[in-house]
């Protein structure tokens, strides 16, 4: 194939230029015209390459014209001879730019490279009409042949140079490729030797080890010479395994191109290792070129797998045990639940019974209280009669009675008085339980003042000292009941003094959050800890009538009254060190 050369790149050497100059000089002289030219095309221009050194030649080397309506342009495009004897008479050329230079006739030929491309033109021009003789035409053609001969030589030389250059380039490329191949081979070789897996090549179909890498030797404990050249049978744990792997692996290679399977190899020292063996033919189209294989020691993986399996089994066993235990516990819980339910049902039944008993008890209590109230009330009239008659005996018949009789009468009066007090207290107590009680804010100052006034004769009689640490707050309460309660406490504080000791009573209050605690403190005989609860029950007394007279109802009234007002009572005391009774009620007002 003729390759394409870029003819524009071809340089015209100086000695050729010289020859062409001589040629155009001679041409102008032989033809007898002022101008003979060699033009070179360099699109879009055409340039004067050589101009004859002749008399009256208006053209100079290096002159350039755009390719626009020139004689030479016509020659180039037609690639043929052009003769214009007189442009002035030819309408096609009447506007020709050469006319301005005085050139009226033209004869030219194209100059072609051997590949047919245009170099330029060779032409003669004259200042007068000139049809050019055949000899002149011949001379011009001779010159053209000379120039085209040179062009052919230059073209061939250029081509040769190009071919030489290409050959050199191809050789350099081949050298590079060879070097790359050498390097890649070296890399592959070192990879083969240093790879962390065993690698080898076996022949097919007789399975002889052709080459093995260091890793494989190290894995199995053999020297390279001990393996290369021997049948792979030496690697396997047993001949049976060797045959099985051969059968299955080659079947897989034929089917998928590669074969991979787990097997067991026997090391030189007899140890058996688990390996993952992968094989593939070097050339899938020709197994006889050898089969490559890789060997990965997976003994530790196998061991891990075994441990994992064992662990899993243990775990499952434990889960089974746990589940069984849990199921037992669930059953036990269910049993307990049932027992609890039964117990609850019993309890509910007992509760229902208790509620009904309580209701009955309350009714009986109310009945009893109503009965006690009416009995106490009814007792008063006969008692007053008894006391009145005994009193009359003492006053009106005192002279008729002997001392013993008088003493009996006096005792009747005293007993009647005591009984009267008892009935009075009982009635009070009873009324506290039945009476409607509306709670309102009550100032404690007023309550205390009323009590002190009420007990003033008693205080005076005993020479006692009563101190009130006011001002005292308001409480939610019922004033009459409050006066009653406090009077009982202060009365006891005056009464239970040790013989010969001046009673000292102190009253004060504490407010905490929404509660007010009113304290009544004395310097009396005190109360042993074990009695401090029972003294609030009715008829509970710790002393005989002779030492400390009383009914045993006072503190019962205190407790009932305070509880009816939504409060609590209590005492702090020690024998011989006085007592401190307290009453706690809700704070009154806002
Ligand atoms: P009474 O005073 O009529 O005996 P109370 O119910 O008021 O009955 O008191 C019951 C008992 O509690 C009293 O008999 C007494 O033993 C004891 N008691 C009450 N107040 C005091 C006190 N301030 N100091 C010592 N003992 C007291």
XYZ file of C-alpha atoms and ligand atoms in Angstrom:
617
model
C 0.000 0.000 0.000
C 1.337 3.406 -0.940
C 1.565 5.302 2.311
C 0.671 8.955 2.355
C 3.508 11.389 2.859
C 2.929 14.960 3.830
C 4.716 16.595 0.859
C 4.485 20.030 2.462
C 7.043 18.788 4.974
C 9.634 17.980 2.334
C 12.433 20.528 2.357
C 13.981 21.527 -0.978
C 17.773 21.408 -0.379
C 19.909 24.415 -1.261
C 21.808 22.780 -4.185
C 18.486 21.829 -5.836
C 17.217 25.394 -5.375
C 20.388 26.524 -7.112
C 19.783 24.180 -10.040
C 16.196 25.389 -10.380
C 17.388 28.990 -10.403
C 19.747 28.166 -13.225
C 16.900 26.378 -15.015
C 14.508 29.394 -14.902
C 17.340 31.759 -15.932
C 18.075 29.560 -18.955
C 14.379 29.132 -19.703
C 13.761 32.890 -19.826
C 16.723 33.307 -22.111
C 15.833 30.425 -24.444
C 12.170 31.360 -24.722
C 13.025 35.048 -24.927
C 10.619 36.363 -22.352
C 11.160 38.692 -19.334
C 9.784 36.193 -16.768
C 10.211 32.481 -16.148
C 8.916 31.289 -12.737
C 8.699 28.225 -10.476
C 5.733 28.690 -8.107
C 5.043 26.681 -4.972
C 1.582 26.166 -3.567
C 1.110 26.686 0.135
C -2.675 26.890 0.469
C -4.317 29.327 0.563
C -1.380 31.103 -1.096
C 0.873 30.601 -4.024
C 4.419 31.867 -3.718
C 7.185 32.744 -6.144
C 9.717 29.990 -5.362
C 12.208 30.873 -8.130
C 12.116 33.846 -10.554
C 14.451 34.212 -13.572
C 17.106 36.771 -13.128
C 16.206 38.429 -16.495
C 15.731 41.937 -17.830
C 12.266 43.412 -16.931
C 11.088 40.575 -14.635
C 8.597 42.163 -12.215
C 8.388 38.983 -10.022
C 10.614 38.321 -7.003
C 11.313 35.262 -4.917
C 8.966 35.232 -1.907
C 6.150 37.211 -3.583
C 2.838 35.790 -2.455
C -0.601 35.929 -3.960
C -3.875 34.555 -2.724
C -5.248 31.856 -4.947
C -7.903 34.022 -6.582
C -8.213 34.093 -10.382
C -4.558 33.469 -11.270
C -3.142 31.689 -14.332
C -1.301 29.271 -12.072
C -4.424 28.517 -10.102
C -6.072 27.282 -13.270
C -3.014 25.107 -13.998
C -3.126 23.633 -10.508
C -6.813 22.831 -10.427
C -6.851 21.358 -13.941
C -3.399 19.715 -13.444
C -2.797 20.547 -17.086
C -1.106 22.996 -19.516
C -2.473 26.535 -19.880
C -1.734 28.885 -22.767
C -3.046 32.464 -22.800
C -1.531 34.222 -25.906
C -3.075 37.606 -25.102
C -5.135 38.159 -21.993
C -6.426 41.482 -23.248
C -8.281 39.737 -26.056
C -9.549 36.929 -23.883
C -12.707 37.834 -21.819
C -11.856 35.011 -19.317
C -8.535 36.665 -18.388
C -9.234 40.380 -19.025
C -9.299 41.107 -15.230
C -6.142 39.130 -14.468
C -3.929 40.779 -11.805
C -0.761 40.036 -13.900
C -2.021 42.508 -16.499
C -1.281 45.286 -14.038
C 2.357 44.160 -14.073
C 2.296 44.417 -17.869
C 2.218 40.676 -18.469
C -0.241 39.879 -21.257
C 0.679 36.316 -22.278
C 1.162 33.123 -20.253
C 2.257 29.514 -20.796
C 2.474 27.147 -17.775
C 2.589 23.540 -16.657
C 1.804 21.964 -13.276
C 4.651 20.529 -11.174
C 3.570 17.257 -9.514
C 5.024 15.045 -6.802
C 5.256 11.309 -7.656
C 2.122 10.665 -5.613
C 0.129 13.058 -7.822
C -0.069 15.921 -5.367
C 0.688 19.394 -6.674
C 4.014 21.066 -5.855
C 3.270 24.188 -7.869
C 3.765 25.422 -11.451
C 6.475 26.322 -13.931
C 5.595 29.094 -16.371
C 6.797 31.865 -18.688
C 5.153 35.296 -19.114
C 5.580 37.955 -21.795
C 4.787 41.656 -22.130
C 3.396 41.212 -25.632
C 1.038 38.837 -27.366
C 2.817 35.477 -27.695
C 1.369 32.185 -28.966
C 4.696 30.348 -28.161
C 6.253 28.068 -30.689
C 6.342 24.290 -30.277
C 10.107 24.598 -29.553
C 9.464 27.097 -26.785
C 6.760 24.811 -25.386
C 9.218 21.892 -25.616
C 11.879 23.876 -23.687
C 9.372 24.638 -20.961
C 8.399 20.946 -20.719
C 12.087 19.970 -20.501
C 12.484 22.286 -17.574
C 9.320 20.854 -16.014
C 10.723 17.307 -16.417
C 13.934 18.362 -14.708
C 12.084 19.843 -11.750
C 9.705 16.873 -11.444
C 12.776 14.557 -11.623
C 14.183 16.389 -8.616
C 10.845 16.198 -6.835
C 10.737 12.434 -7.412
C 14.229 12.024 -5.966
C 13.413 14.181 -2.932
C 10.166 12.320 -2.445
C 11.907 8.937 -2.473
C 14.636 10.171 -0.122
C 12.019 11.517 2.276
C 10.131 8.268 2.146
C 13.217 6.265 2.865
C 14.011 8.453 5.834
C 10.515 8.025 7.150
C 10.743 4.251 6.852
C 14.061 4.238 8.650
C 12.605 6.340 11.460
C 9.598 4.066 11.786
C 11.804 1.003 11.886
C 13.793 2.543 14.710
C 10.636 3.405 16.589
C 9.322 -0.157 16.154
C 12.595 -1.552 17.402
C 12.537 0.710 20.444
C 8.972 -0.396 21.193
C 9.964 -4.057 20.850
C 12.836 -3.486 23.263
C 10.443 -1.822 25.742
C 7.926 -4.664 25.461
C 10.688 -7.191 25.979
C 11.830 -5.347 29.123
C 8.246 -5.182 30.437
C 7.845 -8.892 29.811
C 11.132 -9.606 31.596
C 10.039 -7.547 34.602
C 6.579 -9.104 34.718
C 8.198 -12.542 34.542
C 10.512 -11.653 37.414
C 7.564 -10.369 39.444
C 5.577 -13.504 38.759
C 8.550 -15.646 39.704
C 9.040 -13.872 43.020
C 5.285 -13.993 43.645
C 5.329 -17.697 42.945
C 8.149 -18.252 45.397
C 7.196 -15.815 48.117
C 3.397 -16.128 48.030
C 1.916 -17.058 51.448
C 0.155 -20.029 49.847
C 1.629 -23.173 48.442
C 1.794 -23.068 44.639
C 2.834 -25.698 42.145
C 2.519 -27.031 38.611
C 1.674 -30.669 37.759
C 1.706 -32.523 34.468
C -1.453 -33.867 32.946
C -2.693 -36.561 32.983
C 0.045 -38.362 34.980
C 0.060 -35.791 37.885
C 3.808 -35.429 38.302
C 5.013 -32.354 40.235
C 6.849 -30.117 37.726
C 7.621 -27.243 40.050
C 6.686 -26.186 43.597
C 7.241 -22.978 45.567
C 9.061 -22.522 48.884
C 5.853 -22.138 50.836
C 4.553 -25.528 49.732
C 7.889 -27.156 50.685
C 7.834 -25.429 54.096
C 4.214 -26.419 54.661
C 4.963 -30.090 54.059
C 8.543 -30.241 55.386
C 10.141 -31.356 52.114
C 13.106 -29.928 50.193
C 12.244 -28.829 46.658
C 14.304 -31.671 45.098
C 12.321 -34.198 47.131
C 9.080 -33.074 45.509
C 9.831 -31.990 41.950
C 9.683 -34.949 39.596
C 7.548 -37.074 41.942
C 3.921 -38.025 41.585
C 1.495 -35.974 43.680
C 0.526 -39.220 45.413
C 3.338 -38.404 47.863
C 1.319 -35.394 49.118
C -1.903 -37.189 50.034
C -2.897 -38.803 53.298
C -3.910 -41.968 51.455
C -4.021 -43.380 47.952
C -7.780 -43.482 48.223
C -7.891 -39.738 48.867
C -5.413 -39.160 45.979
C -7.750 -41.014 43.633
C -10.887 -39.285 44.909
C -9.373 -35.789 44.510
C -8.078 -36.676 41.014
C -11.500 -37.893 39.978
C -13.581 -35.070 41.398
C -11.160 -32.194 40.774
C -10.580 -32.923 37.098
C -14.297 -33.366 36.585
C -14.809 -29.901 38.096
C -12.000 -28.357 36.009
C -13.554 -29.760 32.858
C -16.915 -28.376 33.848
C -16.009 -24.931 35.257
C -12.389 -24.253 34.286
C -11.182 -24.425 37.920
C -11.457 -27.089 40.601
C -11.447 -26.408 44.323
C -11.844 -28.804 47.248
C -10.789 -29.609 50.775
C -8.505 -32.584 51.336
C -5.818 -33.899 53.696
C -2.057 -33.902 52.955
C 0.551 -35.917 54.794
C 3.734 -34.008 55.750
C 7.159 -35.587 55.549
C 7.114 -36.158 59.328
C 3.786 -38.017 59.098
C 1.637 -35.181 60.370
C -1.697 -34.804 58.546
C -2.864 -31.280 57.679
C -6.146 -30.008 56.262
C -5.754 -28.038 53.047
C -7.872 -26.158 50.545
C -6.672 -27.215 47.085
C -7.515 -25.124 43.988
C -6.410 -26.080 40.482
C -6.678 -24.636 36.986
C -5.017 -25.559 33.670
C -2.317 -23.214 32.364
C -4.012 -23.397 28.956
C -7.704 -24.283 29.061
C -7.411 -25.539 25.468
C -4.482 -27.843 26.169
C -4.228 -29.516 29.581
C -0.954 -31.177 28.579
C 0.775 -27.807 29.168
C 0.255 -28.424 32.855
C -2.177 -27.770 35.693
C -1.357 -25.110 38.304
C -2.559 -25.499 41.860
C -2.597 -23.538 45.116
C -2.626 -25.059 48.604
C -3.902 -23.244 51.690
C -3.268 -24.798 55.107
C -6.668 -24.662 56.860
C -5.819 -26.968 59.783
C -6.299 -24.187 62.361
C -9.586 -23.224 60.691
C -10.780 -26.801 60.926
C -9.785 -26.878 64.588
C -11.643 -23.620 65.240
C -14.646 -25.078 63.450
C -14.512 -28.166 65.669
C -14.242 -26.064 68.851
C -17.113 -23.902 67.687
C -19.258 -26.943 66.996
C -18.459 -28.373 70.424
C -19.196 -25.027 72.050
C -22.496 -24.769 70.213
C -23.460 -28.231 71.383
C -22.601 -27.341 74.982
C -24.564 -24.160 74.677
C -27.574 -25.986 73.330
C -27.328 -28.465 76.206
C -27.214 -25.602 78.693
C -30.187 -23.946 77.052
C -32.075 -27.230 77.285
C -31.253 -27.520 81.011
C -32.164 -23.913 81.637
C -35.432 -24.289 79.801
C -36.296 -27.354 81.870
C -35.479 -25.472 85.087
C -37.484 -22.500 83.948
C -40.448 -24.690 83.123
C -40.234 -26.165 86.627
C -40.129 -22.710 88.107
C -43.093 -21.643 86.024
C -45.053 -24.665 87.267
C -44.017 -23.870 90.850
C -45.076 -20.253 90.397
C -48.411 -21.382 89.039
C -48.890 -23.604 92.116
C -47.947 -20.731 94.391
C -50.315 -18.487 92.513
C -53.159 -20.889 93.015
C -52.374 -21.150 96.725
C -52.205 -17.365 96.933
C -55.518 -17.024 95.171
C -57.096 -19.434 97.649
C -55.546 -17.513 100.503
C -56.854 -14.255 99.073
C -60.313 -15.685 98.740
C -60.180 -16.868 102.377
C -58.942 -13.451 103.388
C -61.739 -11.744 101.514
C -64.272 -14.017 103.178
C -62.699 -13.274 106.565
C -62.765 -9.577 105.758
C -66.407 -9.709 104.799
C -67.121 -11.518 108.061
C -65.049 -8.950 109.981
C -66.954 -6.083 108.370
C -70.269 -7.579 109.307
C -69.016 -8.315 112.831
C -67.744 -4.743 113.071
C -71.122 -3.453 111.953
C -72.815 -5.634 114.569
C -70.274 -4.509 117.147
C -70.863 -0.852 116.311
C -74.605 -1.320 116.635
C -74.128 -3.155 119.944
C -71.756 -0.405 121.112
C -74.213 2.308 120.245
C -76.938 0.427 122.037
C -74.669 -0.048 125.039
C -73.722 3.641 125.126
C -77.328 4.697 124.860
C -78.093 2.258 127.661
C -75.179 3.523 129.827
C -76.209 7.096 129.204
C -79.794 6.527 130.245
C -78.733 4.391 133.228
C -76.233 7.064 134.395
C -78.808 9.717 133.890
C -81.475 7.774 135.764
C -79.041 6.983 138.587
C -78.640 10.649 139.409
C -82.073 11.222 141.020
C -81.886 8.308 143.545
C -78.254 9.238 144.264
C -79.223 12.833 145.014
C -81.973 11.498 147.318
C -79.470 9.228 149.083
C -77.012 12.030 149.550
C -79.745 14.467 150.643
C -81.120 12.102 153.308
C -77.657 11.211 154.639
C -76.876 14.936 154.768
C -80.190 15.564 156.608
C -79.306 12.855 159.129
C -75.988 14.582 159.816
C -77.477 18.018 160.059
C -80.911 17.462 161.660
C -80.299 14.334 163.817
C -76.722 14.793 164.765
C -77.562 14.769 168.499
C -79.476 11.467 168.195
C -76.599 9.682 166.468
C -73.637 8.150 168.164
C -70.188 8.799 166.651
C -70.210 5.513 164.654
C -73.596 6.307 163.120
C -72.393 9.839 162.305
C -69.287 8.372 160.630
C -71.459 6.030 158.532
C -73.665 8.894 157.456
C -70.622 10.957 156.501
C -69.275 8.055 154.451
C -72.608 7.704 152.674
C -72.371 11.376 151.711
C -68.756 10.968 150.499
C -69.573 7.819 148.474
C -72.547 9.543 146.933
C -70.401 12.510 145.975
C -67.841 10.257 144.344
C -70.490 8.401 142.498
C -71.952 11.670 141.355
C -68.586 12.704 139.941
C -68.273 9.355 138.199
C -71.690 9.680 136.654
C -70.883 13.237 135.619
C -67.711 12.116 133.866
C -69.374 9.126 132.274
C -72.125 11.292 130.898
C -69.549 13.691 129.509
C -67.638 10.839 127.929
C -70.754 9.335 126.476
C -71.975 12.650 125.113
C -68.599 13.193 123.368
C -69.177 10.000 121.406
C -72.655 10.887 120.249
C -72.602 14.619 119.837
C -72.489 16.278 116.405
C -69.167 18.202 116.147
C -68.664 21.084 113.686
C -64.995 22.092 113.439
C -64.063 25.790 113.171
C -60.878 27.790 113.720
C -60.448 28.280 117.462
C -57.751 30.520 119.023
C -55.830 28.424 121.586
C -55.147 31.600 123.620
C -58.856 31.867 124.344
C -59.134 28.158 125.234
C -56.174 28.361 127.635
C -57.551 31.526 129.266
C -60.927 29.808 129.882
C -59.218 26.765 131.427
C -56.988 28.875 133.703
C -60.009 30.814 134.859
C -62.033 27.648 135.470
C -59.212 26.072 137.473
C -58.199 29.280 139.275
C -59.526 28.100 142.712
C -57.676 24.787 142.397
C -54.463 26.560 141.330
C -54.722 28.857 144.262
C -55.546 26.080 146.726
C -52.472 24.106 145.667
C -50.230 27.204 145.478
C -49.339 26.079 141.935
C -47.626 28.080 139.209
C -49.068 27.959 135.687
C -46.991 29.500 132.845
C -48.382 30.054 129.344
C -45.866 30.742 126.552
C -48.087 32.742 124.224
C -49.134 33.840 121.806
C -50.700 30.524 120.798
C -51.975 29.760 117.279
C -55.447 28.834 116.039
C -56.518 25.236 115.498
C -59.380 23.524 113.687
C -61.556 22.385 116.553
C -64.698 22.509 118.698
C -64.251 25.073 121.450
C -66.257 23.468 124.292
C -64.559 20.111 123.700
C -61.155 21.794 123.511
C -61.750 23.526 126.884
C -62.839 20.178 128.351
C -59.743 18.365 127.025
C -57.263 20.993 128.165
C -58.958 21.354 131.588
C -58.548 17.604 132.180
C -54.826 17.741 131.252
C -54.082 20.821 133.418
C -56.152 19.344 136.268
C -54.055 16.156 136.156
C -50.843 18.219 135.986
C -51.867 20.018 139.209
C -53.091 16.835 140.866
C -50.246 14.367 140.267
C -47.594 16.317 142.125
C -45.275 14.691 144.661
C -46.203 15.494 148.266
C -44.702 18.799 149.424
C -43.694 19.921 145.930
C -45.187 23.077 144.440
C -46.848 22.088 141.131
C -45.394 23.930 138.143
C -47.302 23.724 134.883
C -46.042 25.062 131.572
C -48.091 25.398 128.332
C -46.743 26.120 124.838
C -47.403 25.255 121.173
C -45.379 24.183 118.149
C -46.457 24.639 114.535
C -45.127 22.290 111.902
C -46.505 22.440 108.339
C -50.263 22.139 108.742
C -50.188 20.781 112.335
C -50.182 22.436 115.765
C -48.947 20.571 118.824
C -50.001 21.936 122.222
C -47.854 20.804 125.143
C -48.836 20.594 128.857
C -45.787 19.949 131.004
C -45.688 19.352 134.780
C -43.051 18.611 137.436
C -45.131 15.796 138.947
C -44.569 12.148 139.789
C -44.246 10.995 136.152
C -45.546 7.814 134.475
C -43.622 4.608 133.831
C -43.145 3.805 130.143
C -45.189 0.594 130.328
C -48.304 2.521 131.501
C -48.108 5.387 129.054
C -50.501 3.781 126.573
C -53.067 2.272 128.886
C -53.771 5.413 130.956
C -55.784 6.762 127.977
C -58.265 3.868 128.322
C -61.400 4.392 130.437
C -61.229 3.497 134.154
C -57.466 2.908 133.954
C -55.815 4.437 137.030
C -52.374 3.894 138.527
C -53.137 4.953 142.116
C -55.565 4.331 144.952
C -58.350 6.787 145.812
C -56.579 7.721 149.065
C -53.362 9.004 147.451
C -54.792 10.506 144.240
C -58.609 10.530 143.971
C -60.215 10.335 140.546
C -62.611 8.493 138.256
C -60.201 7.147 135.599
C -62.274 8.773 132.851
C -60.355 12.081 132.376
C -57.727 10.920 129.833
C -60.333 8.768 128.033
C -62.324 11.971 127.515
C -59.150 13.707 126.317
C -58.465 11.015 123.707
C -62.026 10.692 122.506
C -62.445 14.481 122.234
C -59.160 14.998 120.318
C -59.871 12.099 117.966
C -63.355 13.459 117.268
C -61.610 16.694 116.192
C -59.305 14.710 113.852
C -56.208 14.893 116.082
C -53.925 12.741 118.239
C -52.720 12.709 121.831
C -49.629 11.321 123.510
C -47.301 11.623 126.466
C -43.574 11.713 127.157
C -42.703 10.947 130.750
C -40.323 9.332 133.181
C -41.106 8.329 136.755
C -40.090 11.114 139.191
C -39.242 13.557 136.403
C -42.629 14.994 135.434
C -44.824 14.436 132.395
C -45.343 16.171 129.088
C -48.736 15.557 127.440
C -49.350 16.728 123.883
C -52.396 17.297 121.722
C -51.979 17.608 117.990
C -54.625 19.266 115.784
C -54.878 20.780 112.325
C -53.780 24.402 112.067
C -56.795 26.727 111.975
C -57.616 29.454 109.442
C -55.611 29.841 106.274
P -57.988 10.216 137.103
O -57.166 11.438 137.020
O -59.383 10.475 137.379
O -57.396 9.126 137.911
P -57.324 10.077 134.370
O -57.903 9.298 133.228
O -57.299 11.546 134.222
O -58.013 9.591 135.638
O -55.854 9.573 134.567
C -55.582 8.204 134.562
C -54.303 7.944 135.319
O -53.184 8.449 134.639
C -54.223 8.662 136.599
O -54.898 7.903 137.638
C -52.740 8.767 136.875
O -52.257 7.574 137.417
C -52.191 8.940 135.501
N -51.959 10.356 135.216
C -52.729 11.215 134.516
N -52.148 12.406 134.389
C -50.955 12.340 135.054
C -49.907 13.289 135.317
N -49.922 14.543 134.857
N -48.834 12.848 136.035
C -48.782 11.565 136.479
N -49.761 10.653 136.266
C -50.843 11.037 135.564
